[in-house]
Amino acid sequence: MRSYLILAGAVLLSSCQNMPEPYAPPVQRQPFEDARPHRMSRMVEMADADSVSHIVGDISPGNPAPWRWTFQKPTVKVVPRTNQGLRYVIDFSLPEVTFKVTGPVKMTFLVNDHALDTVPYTASGEYHYEKAVPPDWVEPLKDTMLAASIDKVWVSPTDGAKLGFILTRIGLTQ
């Protein structure tokens, strides 16, 4: 009987448990409007709020807009997560007003100063170009420079401004 009492006492003592005090959930905060801490951009859309931070050179300054004028060799930087299965992508326009003066042009598409391709364009209009990028041209998680060079620019007769083409987006896709 005595062993039953000891066993019952041990069971009662071991069944007592202190519960943690209740607490309120943390205060909810809105993220910053332009902050994208986990986004690694590979496509630069001229309309994006953060497009300016990717522009390296030869793209007209200003606020984000659906398109921008370029100069001779517009260049942007992106940071891809991988170098496998990447494709260079660019959407651009050759406006009729400048094309009447320059005539047919050649565009050279570059990845980290490697010429991916040179393509002749014999008419004004909207264009989409896409081509696979050799993996050894890109280092994952490092700045990758993407450019498009035009062989002839239009020179304004009034102020001497030199314009290449209209850029909508440029980047890398998988």
PDB file of N, CA and C in Angstrom, residues 1 14 103 125 173:
ATOM      1  N   MET A   1       0.820  -1.176   0.000  1.00  0.00           N
ATOM      2  CA  MET A   1       0.000   0.000   0.000  1.00  0.00           C
ATOM      3  C   MET A   1       0.874   1.253   0.000  1.00  0.00           C
ATOM      4  N   SER A  14       4.601  15.047 -10.755  1.00  0.00           N
ATOM      5  CA  SER A  14       5.121  15.196 -12.116  1.00  0.00           C
ATOM      6  C   SER A  14       4.071  15.754 -13.077  1.00  0.00           C
ATOM      7  N   GLY A 103      19.082  55.358 -91.499  1.00  0.00           N
ATOM      8  CA  GLY A 103      18.965  54.215 -92.392  1.00  0.00           C
ATOM      9  C   GLY A 103      19.188  52.929 -91.609  1.00  0.00           C
ATOM     10  N   GLY A 125      10.628  50.215 -86.137  1.00  0.00           N
ATOM     11  CA  GLY A 125       9.591  49.403 -85.499  1.00  0.00           C
ATOM     12  C   GLY A 125       9.997  48.943 -84.115  1.00  0.00           C
ATOM     13  N   THR A 173      16.802  36.268 -68.376  1.00  0.00           N
ATOM     14  CA  THR A 173      15.730  35.376 -67.928  1.00  0.00           C
ATOM     15  C   THR A 173      16.268  33.955 -67.931  1.00  0.00           C
TER      16      THR A 173
END
